[in-house]
PDB file of C-alpha atoms and ligand atoms in Angstrom:
ATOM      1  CA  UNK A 157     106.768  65.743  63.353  1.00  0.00           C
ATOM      2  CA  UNK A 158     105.568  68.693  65.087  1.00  0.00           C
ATOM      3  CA  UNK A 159     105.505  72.475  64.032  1.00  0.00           C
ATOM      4  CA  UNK A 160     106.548  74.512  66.694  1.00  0.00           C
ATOM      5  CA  UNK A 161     107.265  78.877  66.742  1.00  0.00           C
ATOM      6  CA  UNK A 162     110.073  80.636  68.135  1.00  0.00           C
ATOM      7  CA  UNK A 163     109.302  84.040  68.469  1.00  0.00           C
ATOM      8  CA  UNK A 164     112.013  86.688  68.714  1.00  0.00           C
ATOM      9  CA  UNK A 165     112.204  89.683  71.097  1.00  0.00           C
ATOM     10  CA  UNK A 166     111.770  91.963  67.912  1.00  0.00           C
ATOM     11  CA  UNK A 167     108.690  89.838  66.802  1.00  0.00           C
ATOM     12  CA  UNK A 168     110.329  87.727  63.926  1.00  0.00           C
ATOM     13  CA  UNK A 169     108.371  84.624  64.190  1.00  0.00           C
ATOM     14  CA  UNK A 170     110.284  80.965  62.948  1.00  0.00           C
ATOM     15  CA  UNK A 171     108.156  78.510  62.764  1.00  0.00           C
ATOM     16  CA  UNK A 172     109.453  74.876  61.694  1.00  0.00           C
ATOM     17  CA  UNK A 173     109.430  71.499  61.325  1.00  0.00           C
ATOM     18  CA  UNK A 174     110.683  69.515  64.857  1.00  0.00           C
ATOM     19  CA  UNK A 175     111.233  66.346  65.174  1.00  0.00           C
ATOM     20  CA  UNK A 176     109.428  64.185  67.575  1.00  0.00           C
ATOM     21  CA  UNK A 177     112.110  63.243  70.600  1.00  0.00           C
ATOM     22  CA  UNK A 178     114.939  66.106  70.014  1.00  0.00           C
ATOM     23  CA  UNK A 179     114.836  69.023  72.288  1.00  0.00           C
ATOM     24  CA  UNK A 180     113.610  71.906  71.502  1.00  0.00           C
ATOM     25  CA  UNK A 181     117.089  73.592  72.201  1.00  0.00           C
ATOM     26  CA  UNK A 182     118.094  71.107  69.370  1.00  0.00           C
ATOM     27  CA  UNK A 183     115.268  71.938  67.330  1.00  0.00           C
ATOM     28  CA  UNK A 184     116.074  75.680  67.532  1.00  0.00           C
ATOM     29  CA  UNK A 185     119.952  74.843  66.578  1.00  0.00           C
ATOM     30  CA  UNK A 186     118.911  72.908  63.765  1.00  0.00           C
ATOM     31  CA  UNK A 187     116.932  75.300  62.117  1.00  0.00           C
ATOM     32  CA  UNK A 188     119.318  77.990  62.798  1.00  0.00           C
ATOM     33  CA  UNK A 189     116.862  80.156  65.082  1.00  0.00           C
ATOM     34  CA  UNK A 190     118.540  82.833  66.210  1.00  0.00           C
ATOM     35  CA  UNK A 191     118.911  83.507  69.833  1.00  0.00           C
ATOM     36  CA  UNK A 192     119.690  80.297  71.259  1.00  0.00           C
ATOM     37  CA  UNK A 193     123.330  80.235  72.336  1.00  0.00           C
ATOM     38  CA  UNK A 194     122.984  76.619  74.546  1.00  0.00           C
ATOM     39  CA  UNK A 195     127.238  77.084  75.498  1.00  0.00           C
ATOM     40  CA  UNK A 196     126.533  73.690  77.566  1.00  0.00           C
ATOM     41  CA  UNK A 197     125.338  71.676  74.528  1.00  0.00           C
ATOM     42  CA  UNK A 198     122.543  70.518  76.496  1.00  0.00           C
ATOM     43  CA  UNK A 199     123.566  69.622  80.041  1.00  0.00           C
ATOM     44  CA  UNK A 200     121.115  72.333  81.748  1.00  0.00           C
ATOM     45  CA  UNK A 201     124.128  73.866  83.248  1.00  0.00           C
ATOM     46  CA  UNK A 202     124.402  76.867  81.562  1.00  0.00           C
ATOM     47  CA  UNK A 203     120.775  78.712  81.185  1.00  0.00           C
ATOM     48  CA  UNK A 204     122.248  80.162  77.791  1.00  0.00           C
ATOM     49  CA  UNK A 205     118.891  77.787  76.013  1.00  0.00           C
ATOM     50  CA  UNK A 206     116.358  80.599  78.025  1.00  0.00           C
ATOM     51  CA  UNK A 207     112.944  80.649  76.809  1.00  0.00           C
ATOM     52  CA  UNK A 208     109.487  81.378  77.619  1.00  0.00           C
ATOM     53  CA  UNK A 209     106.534  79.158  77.110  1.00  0.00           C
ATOM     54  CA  UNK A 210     103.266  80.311  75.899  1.00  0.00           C
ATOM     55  CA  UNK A 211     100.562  81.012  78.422  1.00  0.00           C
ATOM     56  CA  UNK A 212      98.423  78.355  76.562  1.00  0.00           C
ATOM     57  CA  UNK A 213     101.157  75.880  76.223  1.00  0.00           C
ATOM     58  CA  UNK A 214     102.498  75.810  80.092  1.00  0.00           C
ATOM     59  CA  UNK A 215     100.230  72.602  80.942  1.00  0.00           C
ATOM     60  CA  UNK A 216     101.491  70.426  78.233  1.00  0.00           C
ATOM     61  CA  UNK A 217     104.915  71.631  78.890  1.00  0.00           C
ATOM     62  CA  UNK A 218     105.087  70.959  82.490  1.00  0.00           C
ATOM     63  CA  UNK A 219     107.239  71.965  84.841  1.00  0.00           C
ATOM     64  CA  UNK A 220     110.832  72.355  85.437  1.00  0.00           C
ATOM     65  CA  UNK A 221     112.837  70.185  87.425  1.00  0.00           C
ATOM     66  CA  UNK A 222     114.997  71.102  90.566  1.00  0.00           C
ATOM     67  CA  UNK A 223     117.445  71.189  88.709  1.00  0.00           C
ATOM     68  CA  UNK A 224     116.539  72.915  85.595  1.00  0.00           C
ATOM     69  CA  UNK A 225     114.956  75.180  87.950  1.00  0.00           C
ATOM     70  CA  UNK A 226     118.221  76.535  90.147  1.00  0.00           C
ATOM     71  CA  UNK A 227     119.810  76.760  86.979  1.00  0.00           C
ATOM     72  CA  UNK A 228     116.624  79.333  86.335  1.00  0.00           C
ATOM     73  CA  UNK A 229     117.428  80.880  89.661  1.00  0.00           C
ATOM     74  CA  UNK A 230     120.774  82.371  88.121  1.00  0.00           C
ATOM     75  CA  UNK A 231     118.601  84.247  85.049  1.00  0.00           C
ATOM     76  CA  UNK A 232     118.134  88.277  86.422  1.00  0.00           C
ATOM     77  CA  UNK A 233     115.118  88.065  83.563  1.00  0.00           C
ATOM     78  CA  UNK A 234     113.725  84.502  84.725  1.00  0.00           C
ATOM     79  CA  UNK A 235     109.850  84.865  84.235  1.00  0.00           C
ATOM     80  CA  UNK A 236     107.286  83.099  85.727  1.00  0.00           C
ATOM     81  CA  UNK A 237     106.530  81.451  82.197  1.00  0.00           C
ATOM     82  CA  UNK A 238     110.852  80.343  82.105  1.00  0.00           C
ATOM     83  CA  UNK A 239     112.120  77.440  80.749  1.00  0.00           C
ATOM     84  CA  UNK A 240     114.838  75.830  79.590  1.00  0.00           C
ATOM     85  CA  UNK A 241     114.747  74.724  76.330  1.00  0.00           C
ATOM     86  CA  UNK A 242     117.083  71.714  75.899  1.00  0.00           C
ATOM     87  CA  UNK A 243     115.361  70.287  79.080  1.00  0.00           C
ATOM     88  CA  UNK A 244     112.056  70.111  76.656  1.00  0.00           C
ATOM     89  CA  UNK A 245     111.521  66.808  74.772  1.00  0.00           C
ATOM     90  CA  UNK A 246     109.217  67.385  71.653  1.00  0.00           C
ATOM     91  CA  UNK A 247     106.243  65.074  71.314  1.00  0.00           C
ATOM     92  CA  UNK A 248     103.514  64.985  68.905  1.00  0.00           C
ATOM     93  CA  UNK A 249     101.364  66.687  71.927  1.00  0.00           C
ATOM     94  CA  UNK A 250     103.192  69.955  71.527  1.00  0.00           C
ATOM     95  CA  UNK A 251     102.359  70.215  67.727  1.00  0.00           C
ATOM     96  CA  UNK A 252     101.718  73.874  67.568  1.00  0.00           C
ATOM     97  CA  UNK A 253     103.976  75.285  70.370  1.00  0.00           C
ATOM     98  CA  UNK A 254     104.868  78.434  70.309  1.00  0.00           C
ATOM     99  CA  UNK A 255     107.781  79.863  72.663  1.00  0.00           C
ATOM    100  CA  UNK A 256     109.148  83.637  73.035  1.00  0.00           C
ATOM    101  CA  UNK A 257     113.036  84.152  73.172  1.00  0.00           C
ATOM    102  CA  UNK A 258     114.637  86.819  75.210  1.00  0.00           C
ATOM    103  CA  UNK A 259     116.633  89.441  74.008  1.00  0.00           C
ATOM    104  CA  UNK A 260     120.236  88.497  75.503  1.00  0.00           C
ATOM    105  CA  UNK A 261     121.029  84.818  77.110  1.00  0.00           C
ATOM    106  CA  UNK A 262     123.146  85.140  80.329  1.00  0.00           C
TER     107      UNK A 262
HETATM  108  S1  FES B 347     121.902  74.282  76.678  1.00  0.00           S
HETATM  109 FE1  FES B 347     122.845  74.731  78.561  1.00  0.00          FE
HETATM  110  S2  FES B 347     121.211  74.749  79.959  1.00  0.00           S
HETATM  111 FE2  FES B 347     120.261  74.333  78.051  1.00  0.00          FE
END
């Protein structure tokens, strides 16, 4: 297990139990964070899972692929800290991640 923190725009912080392998689009759904529409149930084909990791967090996040990144492309409030979430596996190495949501999906 690994505790990870969704942050809303409005500062409501949910912080909860993931489990290791899910996504953390999954993880959100689950726990019934707010915020995370993910219309494509995980497919990275609808940007709709939009997040934004935590300066501190970006290395053991990594990057996005090409994919998940064109599908990044089409988000007018992409930031240079974007990600998708259901294209993030949860492993014990991201115990403690913390994420910020955005105020609207796309
Ligand atoms: S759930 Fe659709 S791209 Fe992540």
């Amino acid at each position: 297990m690994a505790t990870v923190t969704f942050i809303e725009h409005n500062g409501i912080e949910h912080s909860v139990e993931a489990e290791v392998g899910k996504s953390l689009m999954q993880i959100a759904l689950d726990n019934l964070v707010p915020g995370i529409d993910a219309d494509c149930g995980g497919e990275c084909s609808c940007a709709t899972c939009h997040i934004m990791v935590k300066a501190e967090w970006l290395e053991k996040v990594g990057s996005p692929s090409d994919a998940e990144d064109s599908m990044l492309d089409l988000n007018p409030e992409r930031e240079a800290n974007s990600r998708l979430a259901c294209q993030i596996e949860v492993g014990e190495i991201h115990d403690g991640l913390t994420v910020d949501l955005p105020e609207f999906q796309f």
